[in-house]
N, C-alpha and C. Protein backbone atom coordinates (compact mmCIF):
# COMPACT_ATOMS: atom_id res chain seq x y z
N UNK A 1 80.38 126.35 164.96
CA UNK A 1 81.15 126.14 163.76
C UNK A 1 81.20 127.44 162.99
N UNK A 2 82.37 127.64 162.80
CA UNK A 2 82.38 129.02 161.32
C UNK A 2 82.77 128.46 159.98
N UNK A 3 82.01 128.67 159.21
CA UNK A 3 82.18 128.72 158.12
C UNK A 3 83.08 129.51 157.04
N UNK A 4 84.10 129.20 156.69
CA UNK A 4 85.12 130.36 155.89
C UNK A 4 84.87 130.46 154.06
N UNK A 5 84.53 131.59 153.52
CA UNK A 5 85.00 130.60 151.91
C UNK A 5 85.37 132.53 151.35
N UNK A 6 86.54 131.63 150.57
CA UNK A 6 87.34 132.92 150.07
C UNK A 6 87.54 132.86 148.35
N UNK A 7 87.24 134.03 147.83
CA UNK A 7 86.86 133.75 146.09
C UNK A 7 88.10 133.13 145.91
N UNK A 8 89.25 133.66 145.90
CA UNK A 8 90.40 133.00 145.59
C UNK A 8 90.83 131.36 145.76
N UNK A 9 89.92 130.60 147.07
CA UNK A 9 90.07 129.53 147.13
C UNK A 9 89.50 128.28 145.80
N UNK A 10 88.37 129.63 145.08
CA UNK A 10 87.58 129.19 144.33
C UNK A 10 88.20 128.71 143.01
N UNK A 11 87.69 127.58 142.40
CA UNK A 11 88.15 127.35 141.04
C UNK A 11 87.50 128.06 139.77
N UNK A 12 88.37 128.20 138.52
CA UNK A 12 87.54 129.36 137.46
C UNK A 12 86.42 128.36 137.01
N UNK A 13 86.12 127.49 136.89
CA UNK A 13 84.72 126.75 136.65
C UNK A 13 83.90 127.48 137.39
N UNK A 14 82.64 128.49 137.30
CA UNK A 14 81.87 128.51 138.37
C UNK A 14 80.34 127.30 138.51
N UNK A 15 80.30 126.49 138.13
CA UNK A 15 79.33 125.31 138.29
C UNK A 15 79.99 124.50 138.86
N UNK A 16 81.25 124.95 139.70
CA UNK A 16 81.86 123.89 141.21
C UNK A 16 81.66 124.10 142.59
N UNK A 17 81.24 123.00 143.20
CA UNK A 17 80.57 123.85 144.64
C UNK A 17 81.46 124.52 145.13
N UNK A 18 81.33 125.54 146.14
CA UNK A 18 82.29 126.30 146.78
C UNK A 18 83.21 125.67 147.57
N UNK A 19 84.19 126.77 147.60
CA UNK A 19 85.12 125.75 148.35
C UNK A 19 85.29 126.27 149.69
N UNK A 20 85.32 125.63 150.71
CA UNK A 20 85.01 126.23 152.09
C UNK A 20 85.59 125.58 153.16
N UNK A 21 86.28 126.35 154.26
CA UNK A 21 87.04 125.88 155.49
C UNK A 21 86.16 125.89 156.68
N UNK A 22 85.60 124.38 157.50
CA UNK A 22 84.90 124.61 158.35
C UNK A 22 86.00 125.00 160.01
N UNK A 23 85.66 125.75 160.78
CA UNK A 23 86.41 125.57 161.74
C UNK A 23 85.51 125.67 163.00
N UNK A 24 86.36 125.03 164.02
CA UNK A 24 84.96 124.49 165.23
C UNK A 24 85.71 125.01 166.54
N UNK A 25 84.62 125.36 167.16
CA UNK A 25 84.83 126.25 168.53
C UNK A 25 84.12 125.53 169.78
N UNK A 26 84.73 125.52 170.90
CA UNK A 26 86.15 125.29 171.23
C UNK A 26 86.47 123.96 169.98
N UNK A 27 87.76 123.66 169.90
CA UNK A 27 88.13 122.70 169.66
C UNK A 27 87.52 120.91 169.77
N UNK A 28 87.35 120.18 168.89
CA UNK A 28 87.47 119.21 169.16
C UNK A 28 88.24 118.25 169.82
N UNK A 29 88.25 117.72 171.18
CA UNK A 29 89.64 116.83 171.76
C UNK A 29 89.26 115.47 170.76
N UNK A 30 90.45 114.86 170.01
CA UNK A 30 90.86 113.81 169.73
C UNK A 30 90.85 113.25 170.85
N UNK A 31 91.75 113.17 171.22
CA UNK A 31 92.94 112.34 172.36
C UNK A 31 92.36 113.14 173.67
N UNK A 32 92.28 112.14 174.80
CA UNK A 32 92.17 112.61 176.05
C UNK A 32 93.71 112.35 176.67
N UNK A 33 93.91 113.20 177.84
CA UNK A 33 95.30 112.76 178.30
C UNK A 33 94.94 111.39 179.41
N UNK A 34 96.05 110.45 179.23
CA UNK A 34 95.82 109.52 180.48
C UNK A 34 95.87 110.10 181.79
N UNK A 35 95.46 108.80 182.31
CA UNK A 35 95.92 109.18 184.07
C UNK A 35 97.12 108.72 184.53
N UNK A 36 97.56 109.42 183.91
CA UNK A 36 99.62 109.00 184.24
C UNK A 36 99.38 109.61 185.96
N UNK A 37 100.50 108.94 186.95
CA UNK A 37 100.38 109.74 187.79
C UNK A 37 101.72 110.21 188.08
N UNK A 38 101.92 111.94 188.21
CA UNK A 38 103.22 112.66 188.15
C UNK A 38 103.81 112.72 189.42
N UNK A 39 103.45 112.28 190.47
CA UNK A 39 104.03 112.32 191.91
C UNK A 39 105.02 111.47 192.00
N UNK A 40 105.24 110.63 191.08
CA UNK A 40 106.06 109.83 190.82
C UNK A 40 107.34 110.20 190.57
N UNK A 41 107.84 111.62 190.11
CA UNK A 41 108.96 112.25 189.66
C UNK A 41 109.57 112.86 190.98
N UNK A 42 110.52 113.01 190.89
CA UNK A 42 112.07 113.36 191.48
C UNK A 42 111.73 114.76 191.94
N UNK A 43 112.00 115.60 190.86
CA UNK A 43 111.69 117.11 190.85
C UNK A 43 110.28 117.31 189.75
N UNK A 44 109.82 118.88 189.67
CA UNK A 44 109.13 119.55 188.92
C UNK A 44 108.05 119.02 188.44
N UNK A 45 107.37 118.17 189.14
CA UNK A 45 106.30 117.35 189.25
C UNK A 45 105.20 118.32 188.05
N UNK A 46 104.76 119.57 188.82
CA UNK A 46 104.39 120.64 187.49
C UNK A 46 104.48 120.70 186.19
N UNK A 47 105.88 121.06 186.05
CA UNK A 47 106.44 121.18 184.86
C UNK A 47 106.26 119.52 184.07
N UNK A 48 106.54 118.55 184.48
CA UNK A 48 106.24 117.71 183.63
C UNK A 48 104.72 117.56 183.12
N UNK A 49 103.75 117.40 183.89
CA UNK A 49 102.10 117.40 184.10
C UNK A 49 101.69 118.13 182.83
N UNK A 50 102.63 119.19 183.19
CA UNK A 50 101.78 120.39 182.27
C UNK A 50 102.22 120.48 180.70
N UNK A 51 103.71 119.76 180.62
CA UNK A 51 104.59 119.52 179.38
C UNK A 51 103.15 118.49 178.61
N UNK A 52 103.09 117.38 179.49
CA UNK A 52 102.06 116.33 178.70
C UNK A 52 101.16 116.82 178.49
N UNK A 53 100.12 117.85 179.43
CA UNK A 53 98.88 118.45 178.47
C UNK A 53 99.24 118.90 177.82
N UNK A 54 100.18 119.78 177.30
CA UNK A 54 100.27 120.85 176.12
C UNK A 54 100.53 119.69 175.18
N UNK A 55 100.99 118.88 175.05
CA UNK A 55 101.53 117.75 174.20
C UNK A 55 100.42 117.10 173.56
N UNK A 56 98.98 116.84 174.64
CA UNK A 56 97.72 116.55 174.04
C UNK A 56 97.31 117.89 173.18
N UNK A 57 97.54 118.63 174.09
CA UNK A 57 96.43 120.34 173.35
C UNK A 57 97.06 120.15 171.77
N UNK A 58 98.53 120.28 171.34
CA UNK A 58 98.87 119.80 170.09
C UNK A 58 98.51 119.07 169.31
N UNK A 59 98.29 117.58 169.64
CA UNK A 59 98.13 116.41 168.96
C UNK A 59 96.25 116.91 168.65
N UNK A 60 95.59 117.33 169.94
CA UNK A 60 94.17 117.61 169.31
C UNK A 60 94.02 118.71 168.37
N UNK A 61 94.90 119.31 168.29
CA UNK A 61 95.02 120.94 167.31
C UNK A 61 96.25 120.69 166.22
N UNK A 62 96.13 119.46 166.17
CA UNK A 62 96.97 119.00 164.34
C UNK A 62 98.08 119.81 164.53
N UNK A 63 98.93 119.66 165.66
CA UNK A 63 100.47 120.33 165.36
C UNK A 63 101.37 119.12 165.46
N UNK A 64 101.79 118.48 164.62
CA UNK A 64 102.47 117.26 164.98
C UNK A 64 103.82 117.68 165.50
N UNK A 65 104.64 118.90 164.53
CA UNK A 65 105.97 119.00 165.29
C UNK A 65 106.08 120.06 166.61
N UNK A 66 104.98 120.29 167.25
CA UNK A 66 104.68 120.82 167.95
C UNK A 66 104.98 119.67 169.11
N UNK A 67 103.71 118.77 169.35
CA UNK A 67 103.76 117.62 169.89
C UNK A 67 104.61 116.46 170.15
N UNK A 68 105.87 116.55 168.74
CA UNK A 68 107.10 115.63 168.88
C UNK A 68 108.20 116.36 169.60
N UNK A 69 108.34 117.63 169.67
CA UNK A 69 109.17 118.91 170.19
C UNK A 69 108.89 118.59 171.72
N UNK A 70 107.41 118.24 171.83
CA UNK A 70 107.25 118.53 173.55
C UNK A 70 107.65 116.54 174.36
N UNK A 71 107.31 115.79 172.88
CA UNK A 71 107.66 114.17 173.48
C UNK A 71 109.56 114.36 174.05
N UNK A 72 109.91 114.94 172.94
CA UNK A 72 111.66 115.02 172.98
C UNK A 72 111.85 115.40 174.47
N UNK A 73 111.18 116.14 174.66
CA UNK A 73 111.41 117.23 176.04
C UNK A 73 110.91 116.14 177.18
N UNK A 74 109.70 115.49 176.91
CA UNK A 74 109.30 114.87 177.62
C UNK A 74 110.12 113.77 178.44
N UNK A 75 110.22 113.31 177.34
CA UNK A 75 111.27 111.70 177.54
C UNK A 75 112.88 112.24 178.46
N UNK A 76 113.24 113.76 178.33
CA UNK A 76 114.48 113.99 178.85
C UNK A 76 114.18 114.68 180.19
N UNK A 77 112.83 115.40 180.30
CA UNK A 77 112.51 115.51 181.81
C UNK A 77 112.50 114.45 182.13
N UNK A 78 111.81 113.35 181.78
CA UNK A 78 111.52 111.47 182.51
C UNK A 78 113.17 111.35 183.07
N UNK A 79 113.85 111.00 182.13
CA UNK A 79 115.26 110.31 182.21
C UNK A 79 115.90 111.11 183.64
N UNK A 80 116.11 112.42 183.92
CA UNK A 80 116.66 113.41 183.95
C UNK A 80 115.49 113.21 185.62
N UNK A 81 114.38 113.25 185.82
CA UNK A 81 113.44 113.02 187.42
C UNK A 81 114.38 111.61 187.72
N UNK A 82 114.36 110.15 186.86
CA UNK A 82 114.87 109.08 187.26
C UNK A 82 115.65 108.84 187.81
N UNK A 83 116.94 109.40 187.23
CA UNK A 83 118.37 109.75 187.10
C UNK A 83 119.16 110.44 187.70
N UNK A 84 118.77 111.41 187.56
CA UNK A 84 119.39 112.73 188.46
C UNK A 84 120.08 113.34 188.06
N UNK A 85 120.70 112.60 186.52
CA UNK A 85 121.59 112.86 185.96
C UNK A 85 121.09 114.06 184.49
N UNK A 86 121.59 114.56 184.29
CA UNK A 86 121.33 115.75 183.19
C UNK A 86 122.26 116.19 182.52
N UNK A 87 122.52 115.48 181.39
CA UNK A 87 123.94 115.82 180.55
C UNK A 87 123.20 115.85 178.94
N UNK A 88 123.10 115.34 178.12
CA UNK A 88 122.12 115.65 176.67
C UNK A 88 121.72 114.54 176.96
N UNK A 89 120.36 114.48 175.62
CA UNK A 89 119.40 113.51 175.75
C UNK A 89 120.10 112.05 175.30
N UNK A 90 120.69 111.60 174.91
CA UNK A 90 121.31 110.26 174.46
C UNK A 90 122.07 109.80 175.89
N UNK A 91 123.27 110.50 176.34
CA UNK A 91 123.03 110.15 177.62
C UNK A 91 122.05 109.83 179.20
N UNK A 92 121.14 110.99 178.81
CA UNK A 92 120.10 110.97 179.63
C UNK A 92 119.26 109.68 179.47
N UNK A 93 119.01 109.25 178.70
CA UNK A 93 118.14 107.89 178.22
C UNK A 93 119.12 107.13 178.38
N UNK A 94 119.96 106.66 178.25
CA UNK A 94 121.44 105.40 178.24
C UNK A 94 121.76 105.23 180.18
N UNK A 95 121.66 105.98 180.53
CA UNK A 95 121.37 106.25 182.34
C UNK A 95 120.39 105.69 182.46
N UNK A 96 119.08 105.54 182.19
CA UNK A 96 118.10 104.71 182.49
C UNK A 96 118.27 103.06 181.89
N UNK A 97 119.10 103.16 180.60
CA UNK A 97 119.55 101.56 180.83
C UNK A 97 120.91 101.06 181.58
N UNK A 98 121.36 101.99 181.81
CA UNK A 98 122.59 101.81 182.32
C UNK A 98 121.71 101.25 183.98
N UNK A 99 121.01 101.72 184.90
CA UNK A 99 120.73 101.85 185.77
C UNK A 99 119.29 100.27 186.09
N UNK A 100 119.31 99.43 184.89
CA UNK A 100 118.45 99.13 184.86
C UNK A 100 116.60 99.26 185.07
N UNK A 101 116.35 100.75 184.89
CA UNK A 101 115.11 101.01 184.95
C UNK A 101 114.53 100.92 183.00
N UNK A 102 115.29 100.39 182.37
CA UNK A 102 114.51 99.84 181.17
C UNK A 102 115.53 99.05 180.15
N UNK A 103 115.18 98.10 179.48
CA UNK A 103 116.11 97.50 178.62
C UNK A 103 116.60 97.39 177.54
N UNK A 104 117.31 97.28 176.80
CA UNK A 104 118.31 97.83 175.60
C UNK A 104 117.44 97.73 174.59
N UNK A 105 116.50 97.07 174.37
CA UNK A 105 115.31 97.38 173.22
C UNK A 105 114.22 98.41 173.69
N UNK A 106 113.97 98.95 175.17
CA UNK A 106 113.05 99.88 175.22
C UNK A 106 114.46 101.30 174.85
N UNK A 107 115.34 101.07 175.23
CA UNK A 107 116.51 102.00 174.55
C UNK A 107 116.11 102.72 173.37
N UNK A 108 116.18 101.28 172.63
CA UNK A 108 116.57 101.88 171.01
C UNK A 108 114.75 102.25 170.59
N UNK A 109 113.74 101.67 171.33
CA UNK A 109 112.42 102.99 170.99
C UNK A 109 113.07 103.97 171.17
N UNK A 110 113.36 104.56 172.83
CA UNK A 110 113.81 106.01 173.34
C UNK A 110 114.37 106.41 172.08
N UNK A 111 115.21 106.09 171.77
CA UNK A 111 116.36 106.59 170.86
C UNK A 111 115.45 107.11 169.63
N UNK A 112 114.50 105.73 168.58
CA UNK A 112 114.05 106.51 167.79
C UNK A 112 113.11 107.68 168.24
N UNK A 113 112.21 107.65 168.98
CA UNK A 113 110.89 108.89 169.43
C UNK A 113 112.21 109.85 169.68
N UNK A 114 112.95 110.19 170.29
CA UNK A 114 114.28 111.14 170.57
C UNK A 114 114.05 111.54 168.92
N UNK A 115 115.09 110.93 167.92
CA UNK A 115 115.06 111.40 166.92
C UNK A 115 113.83 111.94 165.66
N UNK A 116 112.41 111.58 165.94
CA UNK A 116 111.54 112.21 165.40
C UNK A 116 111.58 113.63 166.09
N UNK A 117 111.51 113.83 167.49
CA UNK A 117 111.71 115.32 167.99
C UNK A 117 113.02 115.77 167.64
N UNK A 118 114.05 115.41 167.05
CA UNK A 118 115.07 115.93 166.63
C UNK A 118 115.17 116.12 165.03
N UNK A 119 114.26 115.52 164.86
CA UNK A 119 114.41 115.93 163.34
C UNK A 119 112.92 117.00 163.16
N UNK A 120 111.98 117.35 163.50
CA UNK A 120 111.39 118.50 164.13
C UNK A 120 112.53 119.74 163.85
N UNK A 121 113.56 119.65 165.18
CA UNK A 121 113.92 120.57 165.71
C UNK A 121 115.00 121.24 164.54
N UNK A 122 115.79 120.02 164.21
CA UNK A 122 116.85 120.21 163.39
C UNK A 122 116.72 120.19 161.58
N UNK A 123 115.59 119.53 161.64
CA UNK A 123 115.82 119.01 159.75
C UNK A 123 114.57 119.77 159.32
N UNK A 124 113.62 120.16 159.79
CA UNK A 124 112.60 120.91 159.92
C UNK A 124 111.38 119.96 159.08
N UNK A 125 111.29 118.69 159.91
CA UNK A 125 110.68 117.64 159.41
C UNK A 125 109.08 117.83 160.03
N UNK A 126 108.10 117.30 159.18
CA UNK A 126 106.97 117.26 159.64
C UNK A 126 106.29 116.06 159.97
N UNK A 127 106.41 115.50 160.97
CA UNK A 127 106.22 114.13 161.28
C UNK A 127 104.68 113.82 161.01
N UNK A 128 104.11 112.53 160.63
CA UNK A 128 103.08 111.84 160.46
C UNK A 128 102.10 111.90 161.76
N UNK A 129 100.63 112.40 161.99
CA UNK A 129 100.72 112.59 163.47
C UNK A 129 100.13 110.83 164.05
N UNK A 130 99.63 110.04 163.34
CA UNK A 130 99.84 108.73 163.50
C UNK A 130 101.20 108.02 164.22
N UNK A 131 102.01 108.40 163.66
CA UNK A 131 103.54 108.43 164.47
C UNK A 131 104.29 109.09 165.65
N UNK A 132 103.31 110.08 165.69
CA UNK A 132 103.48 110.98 166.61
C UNK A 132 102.75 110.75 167.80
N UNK A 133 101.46 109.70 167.57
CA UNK A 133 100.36 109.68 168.57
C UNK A 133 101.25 108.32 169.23
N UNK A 134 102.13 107.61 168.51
CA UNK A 134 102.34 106.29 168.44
C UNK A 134 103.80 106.63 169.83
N UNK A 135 104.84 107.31 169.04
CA UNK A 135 105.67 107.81 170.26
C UNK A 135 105.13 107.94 171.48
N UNK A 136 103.54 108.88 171.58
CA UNK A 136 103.62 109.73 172.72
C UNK A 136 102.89 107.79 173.54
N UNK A 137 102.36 107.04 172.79
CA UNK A 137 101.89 106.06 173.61
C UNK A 137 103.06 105.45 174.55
N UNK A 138 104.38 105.37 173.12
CA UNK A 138 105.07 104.52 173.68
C UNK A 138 106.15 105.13 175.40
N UNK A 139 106.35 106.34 174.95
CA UNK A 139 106.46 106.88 176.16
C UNK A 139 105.82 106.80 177.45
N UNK A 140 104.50 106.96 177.26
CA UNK A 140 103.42 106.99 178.30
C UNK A 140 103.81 105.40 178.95
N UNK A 141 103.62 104.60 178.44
CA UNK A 141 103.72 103.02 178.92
C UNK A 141 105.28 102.59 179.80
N UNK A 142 106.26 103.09 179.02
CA UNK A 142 107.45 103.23 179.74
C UNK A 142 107.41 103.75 181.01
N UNK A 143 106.72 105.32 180.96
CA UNK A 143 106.74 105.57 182.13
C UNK A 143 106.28 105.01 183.24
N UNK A 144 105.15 104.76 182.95
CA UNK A 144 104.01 103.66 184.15
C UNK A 144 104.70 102.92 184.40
N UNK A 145 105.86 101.48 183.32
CA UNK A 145 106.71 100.89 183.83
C UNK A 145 107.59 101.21 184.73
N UNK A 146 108.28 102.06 184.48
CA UNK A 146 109.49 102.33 185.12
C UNK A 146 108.85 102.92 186.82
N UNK A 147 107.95 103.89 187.00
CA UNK A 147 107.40 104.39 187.79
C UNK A 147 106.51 103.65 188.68
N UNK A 148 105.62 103.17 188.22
CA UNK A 148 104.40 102.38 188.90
C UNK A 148 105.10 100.53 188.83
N UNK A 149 105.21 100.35 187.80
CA UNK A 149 105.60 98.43 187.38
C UNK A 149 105.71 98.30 188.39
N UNK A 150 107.16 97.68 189.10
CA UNK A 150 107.58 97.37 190.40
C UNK A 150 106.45 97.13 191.73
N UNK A 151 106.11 98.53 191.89
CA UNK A 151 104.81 98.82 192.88
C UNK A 151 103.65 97.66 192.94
N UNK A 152 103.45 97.76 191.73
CA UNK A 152 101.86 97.87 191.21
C UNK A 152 102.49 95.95 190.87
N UNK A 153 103.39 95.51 190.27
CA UNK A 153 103.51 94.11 190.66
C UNK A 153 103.58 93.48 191.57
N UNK A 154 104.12 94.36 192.83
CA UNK A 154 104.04 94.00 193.95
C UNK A 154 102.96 93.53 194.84
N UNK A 155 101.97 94.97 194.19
CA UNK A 155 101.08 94.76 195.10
C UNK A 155 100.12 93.30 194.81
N UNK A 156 99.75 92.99 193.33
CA UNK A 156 99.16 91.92 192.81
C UNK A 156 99.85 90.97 193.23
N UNK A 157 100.84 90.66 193.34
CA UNK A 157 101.64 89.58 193.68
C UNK A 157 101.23 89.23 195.23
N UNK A 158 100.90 89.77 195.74
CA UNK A 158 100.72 90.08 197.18
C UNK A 158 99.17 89.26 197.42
N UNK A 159 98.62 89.51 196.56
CA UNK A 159 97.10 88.84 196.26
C UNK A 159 97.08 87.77 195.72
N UNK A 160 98.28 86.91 195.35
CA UNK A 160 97.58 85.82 194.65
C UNK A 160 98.39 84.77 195.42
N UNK A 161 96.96 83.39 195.41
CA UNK A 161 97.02 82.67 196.82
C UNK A 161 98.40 81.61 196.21
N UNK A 162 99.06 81.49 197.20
CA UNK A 162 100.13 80.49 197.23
C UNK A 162 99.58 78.91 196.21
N UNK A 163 100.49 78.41 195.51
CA UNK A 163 100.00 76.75 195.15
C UNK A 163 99.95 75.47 196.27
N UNK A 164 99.23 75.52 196.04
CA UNK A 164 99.31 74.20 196.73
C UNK A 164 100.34 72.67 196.09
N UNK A 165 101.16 72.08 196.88
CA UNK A 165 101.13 70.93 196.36
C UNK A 165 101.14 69.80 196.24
């Protein structure tokens, strides 16, 4: 831990405790990243993997529009591996309902988490990182759906014994 304290931070009372910035080395992780699994994508298997850690490294290092900048990106690599298709992000997401890999209410999430990274980019907004942690969930879960669901229902389905009747 380092300890910072700068006179100027100080108030003209001097019978107030000091005022002081602790900062901690390495970093504290908040958030661990899941075990999403990226083999699942089309192309750039890498590039996405590595988009989502930096997306944690943010969210644990208090950059929220950092972290909504990289969800925006995120969600349009997703659409864009699914799809194949790559035209802007509103289309890119509307292809995945168009295509039935998610439904007109997981849409209009896409749509809002889209616009917190767009208002980041464009309005020079500083998003809540509670809201920000909340996007990156809701993304994460989509994906597993869209990617694993199918599979992974299959396979359970596969295990469970017929009724009798």
């Amino acid at each position: 831990m380092h300890e910072e304290w700068f006179s100027e931070w100080q108030d003209s009372d001097p019978d107030d405790p000091p005022v002081t910035t602790k900062i901690y080395f390495p970093k504290i992780e908040k958030k661990k990243a899941g075990s999403l699994s990226f083999d699942i994508f089309v192309t750039d298997e890498y590039a996405v993997k590595s988009l989502h850690d930096e997306i944690y490294k943010a969210i644990n290092n208090d950059m929220p529009q950092l972290a909504a900048a990289g969800i925006r990106t995120l969600i349009d690599r997703f659409a864009v591996s699914i799809t194949g298709k790559n035209q802007n992000f509103e289309k890119n997401i509307g292809y995945l309902c168009d295509k039935g890999h998610i439904s007109i209410d997981q849409l209009g999430m896409l749509t809002t988490i889209l616009d917190v990274g767009h208002s980041v980019v464009h309005r020079s907004n500083v998003p809540r990182m509670e809201d920000v942690e909340t996007c990156l969930r809701i993304i994460e879960l989509l994906m597993v759906l869209v990617n694993d669901g199918p599979e992974v229902a299959a396979r359970i389905k596969s295990r469970i014994p017929e009724r009798t009747k």
